[in-house]
Amino acid sequence: LAKTTQPISMDSYEGQEVNITCSHNNIATNDYITWYQQFPSQGPRFIIQGYKTKVTNEVASLFIPADRKSSTLSLPRVSLSDTAVYYCLVGDSSGGYQKVTFGTGTKLQVIP
Amino acid sequence: NAGVTQTPKFQVLKTGQSMTLQCAQDMNHEYMSWYRQDPGMGLRLIHYSVGAGITDQGEVPNGYNVSRSTTEDFPLRLLSAAPSQTSVYFCASRPSGGARNSPLHFGNGTRLTVT
């Protein structure tokens, strides 16, 4: 199972761009990279998913270098409502994607 | 547009009591799973199911039982509650089969306190 490593916490001022990097050195060929966001007292919710290069949606961008050993979630112009925990997950293709496990995530605090 | 529904939202148990946490989804998802989240921690996988009649253990299965008699429901049973099971429990689902990379859909959790 590909393990992920991401910073425990980050602070950012409102209006800034925030980049959260996740390393996954043992990612398998068929694995996708998925990011979730969790607000206090809520379940995680899907933000973005990618396999290689760059993916962008209305919420965030995901940058994946050619070797795929890391990925960077980019949140443009954060607001106070972006304060949350962000989880990076790498699918376990060897296990049929059945055991979906989470790390401790990155706690982002947006400061006014 | 219910998605994943968990009941109850809050529960207080005494040590040794039993209870069932309910989880239902209306998206016809084959895969369902249960997680627990302790304060300041990430989510830990308890049990999961890839379809009706099929269940398997996750990272922390001890003290919990599950069954999957229908596609829609995946209840989690605590047979004899212990204070160490005080946590927030999340149920999640996603399509299975060819959509193995599809993201999980989570419920809003059940906050359980065992005294």
mmCIF file of N, CA and C in Angstrom, chain A residues 6-112:
data_model
loop_
_atom_site.group_PDB
_atom_site.id
_atom_site.type_symbol
_atom_site.label_atom_id
_atom_site.label_comp_id
_atom_site.label_asym_id
_atom_site.label_seq_id
_atom_site.Cartn_x
_atom_site.Cartn_y
_atom_site.Cartn_z
ATOM 1 N N GLN A 6 2.630 14.081 4.197
ATOM 2 C CA GLN A 6 2.267 15.474 3.958
ATOM 3 C C GLN A 6 2.487 16.260 5.241
ATOM 4 N N PRO A 7 2.651 17.592 5.117
ATOM 5 C CA PRO A 7 2.880 18.388 6.340
ATOM 6 C C PRO A 7 1.692 18.274 7.293
ATOM 7 N N ILE A 8 1.995 18.346 8.579
ATOM 8 C CA ILE A 8 0.948 18.221 9.581
ATOM 9 C C ILE A 8 0.037 19.443 9.581
ATOM 10 N N SER A 9 0.624 20.616 9.416
ATOM 11 C CA SER A 9 -0.184 21.826 9.457
ATOM 12 C C SER A 9 0.437 22.923 8.608
ATOM 13 N N MET A 10 -0.417 23.877 8.213
ATOM 14 C CA MET A 10 0.024 25.051 7.457
ATOM 15 C C MET A 10 -0.871 26.221 7.828
ATOM 16 N N ASP A 11 -0.294 27.413 7.824
ATOM 17 C CA ASP A 11 -1.066 28.636 8.016
ATOM 18 C C ASP A 11 -0.970 29.490 6.761
ATOM 19 N N SER A 12 -2.027 30.200 6.442
ATOM 20 C CA SER A 12 -2.000 31.085 5.291
ATOM 21 C C SER A 12 -2.931 32.257 5.544
ATOM 22 N N TYR A 13 -2.598 33.403 4.964
ATOM 23 C CA TYR A 13 -3.486 34.549 5.054
ATOM 24 C C TYR A 13 -4.540 34.469 3.957
ATOM 25 N N GLU A 14 -5.657 35.066 4.240
ATOM 26 C CA GLU A 14 -6.718 35.139 3.235
ATOM 27 C C GLU A 14 -6.203 35.749 1.945
ATOM 28 N N GLY A 15 -6.671 35.224 0.831
ATOM 29 C CA GLY A 15 -6.308 35.779 -0.461
ATOM 30 C C GLY A 15 -5.042 35.214 -1.057
ATOM 31 N N GLN A 16 -4.277 34.475 -0.259
ATOM 32 C CA GLN A 16 -3.053 33.884 -0.789
ATOM 33 C C GLN A 16 -3.336 32.555 -1.470
ATOM 34 N N GLU A 17 -2.398 32.146 -2.306
ATOM 35 C CA GLU A 17 -2.455 30.810 -2.886
ATOM 36 C C GLU A 17 -1.759 29.845 -1.922
ATOM 37 N N VAL A 18 -2.370 28.704 -1.717
ATOM 38 C CA VAL A 18 -1.796 27.698 -0.810
ATOM 39 C C VAL A 18 -1.445 26.453 -1.605
ATOM 40 N N ASN A 19 -0.237 25.967 -1.380
ATOM 41 C CA ASN A 19 0.209 24.728 -2.023
ATOM 42 C C ASN A 19 0.534 23.697 -0.955
ATOM 43 N N ILE A 20 -0.101 22.560 -1.011
ATOM 44 C CA ILE A 20 0.153 21.471 -0.066
ATOM 45 C C ILE A 20 0.750 20.319 -0.857
ATOM 46 N N THR A 21 1.945 19.918 -0.473
ATOM 47 C CA THR A 21 2.639 18.853 -1.191
ATOM 48 C C THR A 21 2.532 17.536 -0.446
ATOM 49 N N CYS A 22 2.339 16.494 -1.196
ATOM 50 C CA CYS A 22 2.237 15.138 -0.662
ATOM 51 C C CYS A 22 3.264 14.269 -1.372
ATOM 52 N N SER A 23 4.033 13.527 -0.609
ATOM 53 C CA SER A 23 4.987 12.617 -1.252
ATOM 54 C C SER A 23 4.472 11.187 -1.158
ATOM 55 N N HIS A 24 4.644 10.464 -2.227
ATOM 56 C CA HIS A 24 4.186 9.058 -2.313
ATOM 57 C C HIS A 24 5.191 8.307 -3.161
ATOM 58 N N ASN A 25 6.340 8.010 -2.549
ATOM 59 C CA ASN A 25 7.461 7.436 -3.286
ATOM 60 C C ASN A 25 7.164 6.062 -3.875
ATOM 61 N N ASN A 26 6.257 5.313 -3.254
ATOM 62 C CA ASN A 26 6.013 3.938 -3.690
ATOM 63 C C ASN A 26 4.748 3.806 -4.527
ATOM 64 N N ILE A 27 4.325 4.868 -5.150
ATOM 65 C CA ILE A 27 3.095 4.822 -5.933
ATOM 66 C C ILE A 27 3.223 3.795 -7.059
ATOM 67 N N ALA A 28 2.159 3.036 -7.268
ATOM 68 C CA ALA A 28 2.163 2.005 -8.300
ATOM 69 C C ALA A 28 1.686 2.589 -9.632
ATOM 70 N N THR A 29 1.980 1.883 -10.698
ATOM 71 C CA THR A 29 1.697 2.365 -12.049
ATOM 72 C C THR A 29 0.225 2.732 -12.239
ATOM 73 N N ASN A 30 -0.669 1.933 -11.662
ATOM 74 C CA ASN A 30 -2.102 2.143 -11.901
ATOM 75 C C ASN A 30 -2.772 3.035 -10.867
ATOM 76 N N ASP A 31 -2.011 3.519 -9.892
ATOM 77 C CA ASP A 31 -2.611 4.299 -8.800
ATOM 78 C C ASP A 31 -2.929 5.723 -9.221
ATOM 79 N N TYR A 32 -4.101 6.186 -8.804
ATOM 80 C CA TYR A 32 -4.463 7.589 -8.917
ATOM 81 C C TYR A 32 -4.175 8.294 -7.593
ATOM 82 N N ILE A 33 -4.115 9.613 -7.643
ATOM 83 C CA ILE A 33 -3.906 10.434 -6.446
ATOM 84 C C ILE A 33 -5.182 11.229 -6.211
ATOM 85 N N THR A 34 -5.697 11.115 -5.003
ATOM 86 C CA THR A 34 -6.978 11.738 -4.677
ATOM 87 C C THR A 34 -6.824 12.608 -3.437
ATOM 88 N N TRP A 35 -7.430 13.773 -3.461
ATOM 89 C CA TRP A 35 -7.412 14.690 -2.325
ATOM 90 C C TRP A 35 -8.826 14.894 -1.795
ATOM 91 N N TYR A 36 -8.905 14.885 -0.453
ATOM 92 C CA TYR A 36 -10.167 15.140 0.227
ATOM 93 C C TYR A 36 -9.996 16.329 1.176
ATOM 94 N N GLN A 37 -11.121 16.961 1.476
ATOM 95 C CA GLN A 37 -11.177 18.085 2.407
ATOM 96 C C GLN A 37 -12.139 17.720 3.521
ATOM 97 N N GLN A 38 -11.756 18.007 4.765
ATOM 98 C CA GLN A 38 -12.652 17.713 5.881
ATOM 99 C C GLN A 38 -12.786 18.931 6.785
ATOM 100 N N PHE A 39 -14.029 19.390 6.925
ATOM 101 C CA PHE A 39 -14.332 20.452 7.877
ATOM 102 C C PHE A 39 -14.653 19.821 9.228
ATOM 103 N N PRO A 40 -14.509 20.575 10.310
ATOM 104 C CA PRO A 40 -14.833 20.028 11.638
ATOM 105 C C PRO A 40 -16.259 19.499 11.687
ATOM 106 N N SER A 41 -16.414 18.356 12.316
ATOM 107 C CA SER A 41 -17.723 17.725 12.536
ATOM 108 C C SER A 41 -18.399 17.273 11.243
ATOM 109 N N GLN A 42 -17.628 17.138 10.180
ATOM 110 C CA GLN A 42 -18.187 16.631 8.928
ATOM 111 C C GLN A 42 -17.312 15.505 8.394
ATOM 112 N N GLY A 43 -17.911 14.701 7.502
ATOM 113 C CA GLY A 43 -17.111 13.699 6.819
ATOM 114 C C GLY A 43 -16.273 14.327 5.724
ATOM 115 N N PRO A 44 -15.177 13.675 5.341
ATOM 116 C CA PRO A 44 -14.367 14.204 4.239
ATOM 117 C C PRO A 44 -15.178 14.297 2.954
ATOM 118 N N ARG A 45 -14.788 15.254 2.111
ATOM 119 C CA ARG A 45 -15.426 15.343 0.801
ATOM 120 C C ARG A 45 -14.356 15.423 -0.270
ATOM 121 N N PHE A 46 -14.629 14.808 -1.391
ATOM 122 C CA PHE A 46 -13.702 14.753 -2.511
ATOM 123 C C PHE A 46 -13.446 16.145 -3.066
ATOM 124 N N ILE A 47 -12.149 16.442 -3.326
ATOM 125 C CA ILE A 47 -11.812 17.716 -3.965
ATOM 126 C C ILE A 47 -11.374 17.493 -5.398
ATOM 127 N N ILE A 48 -10.373 16.627 -5.591
ATOM 128 C CA ILE A 48 -9.776 16.516 -6.912
ATOM 129 C C ILE A 48 -9.012 15.208 -7.007
ATOM 130 N N GLN A 49 -8.877 14.713 -8.211
ATOM 131 C CA GLN A 49 -8.152 13.467 -8.444
ATOM 132 C C GLN A 49 -7.366 13.578 -9.741
ATOM 133 N N GLY A 50 -6.193 12.943 -9.763
ATOM 134 C CA GLY A 50 -5.402 12.990 -10.984
ATOM 135 C C GLY A 50 -4.486 11.797 -11.107
ATOM 136 N N TYR A 51 -3.959 11.614 -12.313
ATOM 137 C CA TYR A 51 -3.013 10.530 -12.565
ATOM 138 C C TYR A 51 -1.631 11.096 -12.931
ATOM 139 N N LYS A 52 -1.611 12.099 -13.801
ATOM 140 C CA LYS A 52 -0.339 12.724 -14.148
ATOM 141 C C LYS A 52 -0.575 14.154 -14.626
ATOM 142 N N THR A 53 0.467 14.897 -14.740
ATOM 143 C CA THR A 53 0.520 16.305 -15.176
ATOM 144 C C THR A 53 -0.371 17.175 -14.307
ATOM 145 N N LYS A 54 -1.352 17.838 -14.896
ATOM 146 C CA LYS A 54 -2.130 18.829 -14.151
ATOM 147 C C LYS A 54 -3.614 18.589 -14.347
ATOM 148 N N VAL A 55 -4.330 18.719 -13.246
ATOM 149 C CA VAL A 55 -5.788 18.644 -13.277
ATOM 150 C C VAL A 55 -6.322 19.885 -12.573
ATOM 151 N N THR A 56 -7.345 20.486 -13.135
ATOM 152 C CA THR A 56 -7.932 21.683 -12.530
ATOM 153 C C THR A 56 -9.434 21.561 -12.528
ATOM 154 N N ASN A 57 -10.050 21.943 -11.411
ATOM 155 C CA ASN A 57 -11.502 22.073 -11.371
ATOM 156 C C ASN A 57 -11.851 23.401 -10.720
ATOM 157 N N GLU A 58 -13.099 23.576 -10.377
ATOM 158 C CA GLU A 58 -13.549 24.878 -9.852
ATOM 159 C C GLU A 58 -13.037 25.140 -8.437
ATOM 160 N N VAL A 59 -12.520 24.128 -7.787
ATOM 161 C CA VAL A 59 -12.073 24.269 -6.400
ATOM 162 C C VAL A 59 -10.558 24.368 -6.289
ATOM 163 N N ALA A 60 -9.829 23.542 -7.055
ATOM 164 C CA ALA A 60 -8.393 23.428 -6.848
ATOM 165 C C ALA A 60 -7.701 22.960 -8.118
ATOM 166 N N SER A 61 -6.368 22.967 -8.046
ATOM 167 C CA SER A 61 -5.546 22.368 -9.092
ATOM 168 C C SER A 61 -4.652 21.324 -8.453
ATOM 169 N N LEU A 62 -4.326 20.324 -9.232
ATOM 170 C CA LEU A 62 -3.456 19.246 -8.760
ATOM 171 C C LEU A 62 -2.317 19.108 -9.754
ATOM 172 N N PHE A 63 -1.094 19.249 -9.240
ATOM 173 C CA PHE A 63 0.092 19.146 -10.078
ATOM 174 C C PHE A 63 0.830 17.852 -9.742
ATOM 175 N N ILE A 64 1.122 17.060 -10.770
ATOM 176 C CA ILE A 64 1.803 15.780 -10.575
ATOM 177 C C ILE A 64 2.994 15.736 -11.519
ATOM 178 N N PRO A 65 4.222 15.644 -10.985
ATOM 179 C CA PRO A 65 5.400 15.597 -11.863
ATOM 180 C C PRO A 65 5.471 14.270 -12.598
ATOM 181 N N ALA A 66 6.377 14.213 -13.546
ATOM 182 C CA ALA A 66 6.479 13.035 -14.419
ATOM 183 C C ALA A 66 6.766 11.752 -13.635
ATOM 184 N N ASP A 67 7.566 11.828 -12.563
ATOM 185 C CA ASP A 67 7.888 10.601 -11.830
ATOM 186 C C ASP A 67 6.768 10.176 -10.875
ATOM 187 N N ARG A 68 5.784 11.023 -10.684
ATOM 188 C CA ARG A 68 4.588 10.767 -9.870
ATOM 189 C C ARG A 68 4.897 10.429 -8.417
ATOM 190 N N LYS A 69 6.078 10.728 -7.951
ATOM 191 C CA LYS A 69 6.421 10.417 -6.568
ATOM 192 C C LYS A 69 5.936 11.475 -5.588
ATOM 193 N N SER A 70 5.347 12.529 -6.100
ATOM 194 C CA SER A 70 4.760 13.550 -5.242
ATOM 195 C C SER A 70 3.621 14.203 -6.001
ATOM 196 N N SER A 71 2.832 14.974 -5.291
ATOM 197 C CA SER A 71 1.779 15.767 -5.924
ATOM 198 C C SER A 71 1.557 17.017 -5.085
ATOM 199 N N THR A 72 1.045 18.059 -5.716
ATOM 200 C CA THR A 72 0.818 19.311 -5.010
ATOM 201 C C THR A 72 -0.605 19.778 -5.257
ATOM 202 N N LEU A 73 -1.325 19.949 -4.172
ATOM 203 C CA LEU A 73 -2.672 20.518 -4.233
ATOM 204 C C LEU A 73 -2.537 22.023 -4.132
ATOM 205 N N SER A 74 -3.120 22.744 -5.055
ATOM 206 C CA SER A 74 -3.041 24.198 -5.051
ATOM 207 C C SER A 74 -4.438 24.789 -4.894
ATOM 208 N N LEU A 75 -4.586 25.613 -3.860
ATOM 209 C CA LEU A 75 -5.853 26.300 -3.598
ATOM 210 C C LEU A 75 -5.650 27.783 -3.881
ATOM 211 N N PRO A 76 -6.298 28.326 -4.895
ATOM 212 C CA PRO A 76 -6.079 29.731 -5.251
ATOM 213 C C PRO A 76 -6.848 30.670 -4.323
ATOM 214 N N ARG A 77 -6.189 31.720 -3.877
ATOM 215 C CA ARG A 77 -6.872 32.788 -3.129
ATOM 216 C C ARG A 77 -7.786 32.232 -2.034
ATOM 217 N N VAL A 78 -7.176 31.640 -1.029
ATOM 218 C CA VAL A 78 -7.962 30.988 0.023
ATOM 219 C C VAL A 78 -8.756 32.012 0.829
ATOM 220 N N SER A 79 -9.863 31.529 1.363
ATOM 221 C CA SER A 79 -10.695 32.319 2.264
ATOM 222 C C SER A 79 -10.801 31.581 3.593
ATOM 223 N N LEU A 80 -11.405 32.234 4.575
ATOM 224 C CA LEU A 80 -11.534 31.610 5.895
ATOM 225 C C LEU A 80 -12.256 30.277 5.818
ATOM 226 N N SER A 81 -13.162 30.149 4.871
ATOM 227 C CA SER A 81 -13.938 28.920 4.736
ATOM 228 C C SER A 81 -13.121 27.752 4.204
ATOM 229 N N ASP A 82 -11.897 27.997 3.787
ATOM 230 C CA ASP A 82 -11.008 26.918 3.345
ATOM 231 C C ASP A 82 -10.249 26.294 4.516
ATOM 232 N N THR A 83 -10.427 26.828 5.704
ATOM 233 C CA THR A 83 -9.821 26.224 6.895
ATOM 234 C C THR A 83 -10.394 24.825 7.080
ATOM 235 N N ALA A 84 -9.508 23.828 7.009
ATOM 236 C CA ALA A 84 -9.961 22.437 7.023
ATOM 237 C C ALA A 84 -8.729 21.544 7.085
ATOM 238 N N VAL A 85 -8.978 20.242 7.149
ATOM 239 C CA VAL A 85 -7.904 19.265 7.027
ATOM 240 C C VAL A 85 -7.959 18.688 5.616
ATOM 241 N N TYR A 86 -6.801 18.594 4.991
ATOM 242 C CA TYR A 86 -6.699 18.102 3.612
ATOM 243 C C TYR A 86 -5.921 16.798 3.597
ATOM 244 N N TYR A 87 -6.531 15.783 2.995
ATOM 245 C CA TYR A 87 -5.929 14.446 2.960
ATOM 246 C C TYR A 87 -5.521 14.099 1.533
ATOM 247 N N CYS A 88 -4.332 13.543 1.424
ATOM 248 C CA CYS A 88 -3.828 13.026 0.153
ATOM 249 C C CYS A 88 -3.887 11.504 0.224
ATOM 250 N N LEU A 89 -4.504 10.882 -0.766
ATOM 251 C CA LEU A 89 -4.599 9.422 -0.792
ATOM 252 C C LEU A 89 -4.078 8.896 -2.121
ATOM 253 N N VAL A 90 -3.437 7.737 -2.030
ATOM 254 C CA VAL A 90 -3.003 7.057 -3.230
ATOM 255 C C VAL A 90 -3.671 5.698 -3.263
ATOM 256 N N GLY A 91 -4.331 5.380 -4.375
ATOM 257 C CA GLY A 91 -5.084 4.140 -4.467
ATOM 258 C C GLY A 91 -4.196 2.935 -4.382
ATOM 259 N N ASP A 92 -4.668 1.890 -3.761
ATOM 260 C CA ASP A 92 -3.931 0.642 -3.615
ATOM 261 C C ASP A 92 -4.349 -0.310 -4.729
ATOM 262 N N SER A 93 -3.732 -0.153 -5.900
ATOM 263 C CA SER A 93 -4.130 -0.964 -7.050
ATOM 264 C C SER A 93 -3.836 -2.440 -6.802
ATOM 265 N N SER A 94 -2.805 -2.724 -5.988
ATOM 266 C CA SER A 94 -2.457 -4.122 -5.744
ATOM 267 C C SER A 94 -3.516 -4.812 -4.907
ATOM 268 N N GLY A 95 -4.246 -4.042 -4.123
ATOM 269 C CA GLY A 95 -5.301 -4.615 -3.277
ATOM 270 C C GLY A 95 -6.680 -4.417 -3.863
ATOM 271 N N GLY A 96 -6.755 -4.078 -5.139
ATOM 272 C CA GLY A 96 -8.060 -3.916 -5.765
ATOM 273 C C GLY A 96 -8.787 -2.690 -5.275
ATOM 274 N N TYR A 97 -8.046 -1.729 -4.716
ATOM 275 C CA TYR A 97 -8.614 -0.471 -4.238
ATOM 276 C C TYR A 97 -9.649 -0.699 -3.143
ATOM 277 N N GLN A 98 -9.505 -1.776 -2.403
ATOM 278 C CA GLN A 98 -10.511 -2.073 -1.397
ATOM 279 C C GLN A 98 -10.204 -1.428 -0.060
ATOM 280 N N LYS A 99 -8.944 -1.449 0.348
ATOM 281 C CA LYS A 99 -8.571 -0.863 1.634
ATOM 282 C C LYS A 99 -8.127 0.572 1.419
ATOM 283 N N VAL A 100 -9.095 1.469 1.473
ATOM 284 C CA VAL A 100 -8.794 2.882 1.256
ATOM 285 C C VAL A 100 -8.433 3.488 2.611
ATOM 286 N N THR A 101 -7.170 3.811 2.790
ATOM 287 C CA THR A 101 -6.704 4.290 4.097
ATOM 288 C C THR A 101 -6.286 5.747 4.012
ATOM 289 N N PHE A 102 -6.516 6.460 5.112
ATOM 290 C CA PHE A 102 -6.187 7.874 5.220
ATOM 291 C C PHE A 102 -4.998 8.063 6.153
ATOM 292 N N GLY A 103 -4.181 9.054 5.858
ATOM 293 C CA GLY A 103 -3.153 9.482 6.805
ATOM 294 C C GLY A 103 -3.737 10.504 7.755
ATOM 295 N N THR A 104 -2.871 11.280 8.384
ATOM 296 C CA THR A 104 -3.340 12.283 9.347
ATOM 297 C C THR A 104 -3.690 13.610 8.684
ATOM 298 N N GLY A 105 -3.323 13.777 7.412
ATOM 299 C CA GLY A 105 -3.726 14.975 6.696
ATOM 300 C C GLY A 105 -2.938 16.207 7.051
ATOM 301 N N THR A 106 -3.237 17.298 6.368
ATOM 302 C CA THR A 106 -2.635 18.615 6.622
ATOM 303 C C THR A 106 -3.729 19.554 7.108
ATOM 304 N N LYS A 107 -3.525 20.089 8.295
ATOM 305 C CA LYS A 107 -4.494 21.036 8.845
ATOM 306 C C LYS A 107 -4.148 22.437 8.355
ATOM 307 N N LEU A 108 -4.998 22.988 7.510
ATOM 308 C CA LEU A 108 -4.786 24.332 6.974
ATOM 309 C C LEU A 108 -5.598 25.330 7.793
ATOM 310 N N GLN A 109 -4.914 26.327 8.320
ATOM 311 C CA GLN A 109 -5.566 27.407 9.044
ATOM 312 C C GLN A 109 -5.421 28.685 8.220
ATOM 313 N N VAL A 110 -6.554 29.248 7.799
ATOM 314 C CA VAL A 110 -6.527 30.504 7.060
ATOM 315 C C VAL A 110 -6.759 31.640 8.030
ATOM 316 N N ILE A 111 -5.859 32.605 7.972
ATOM 317 C CA ILE A 111 -5.864 33.716 8.931
ATOM 318 C C ILE A 111 -6.399 34.977 8.254
ATOM 319 N N PRO A 112 -7.251 35.726 8.949
ATOM 320 C CA PRO A 112 -7.805 36.935 8.339
ATOM 321 C C PRO A 112 -6.730 37.993 8.090
#
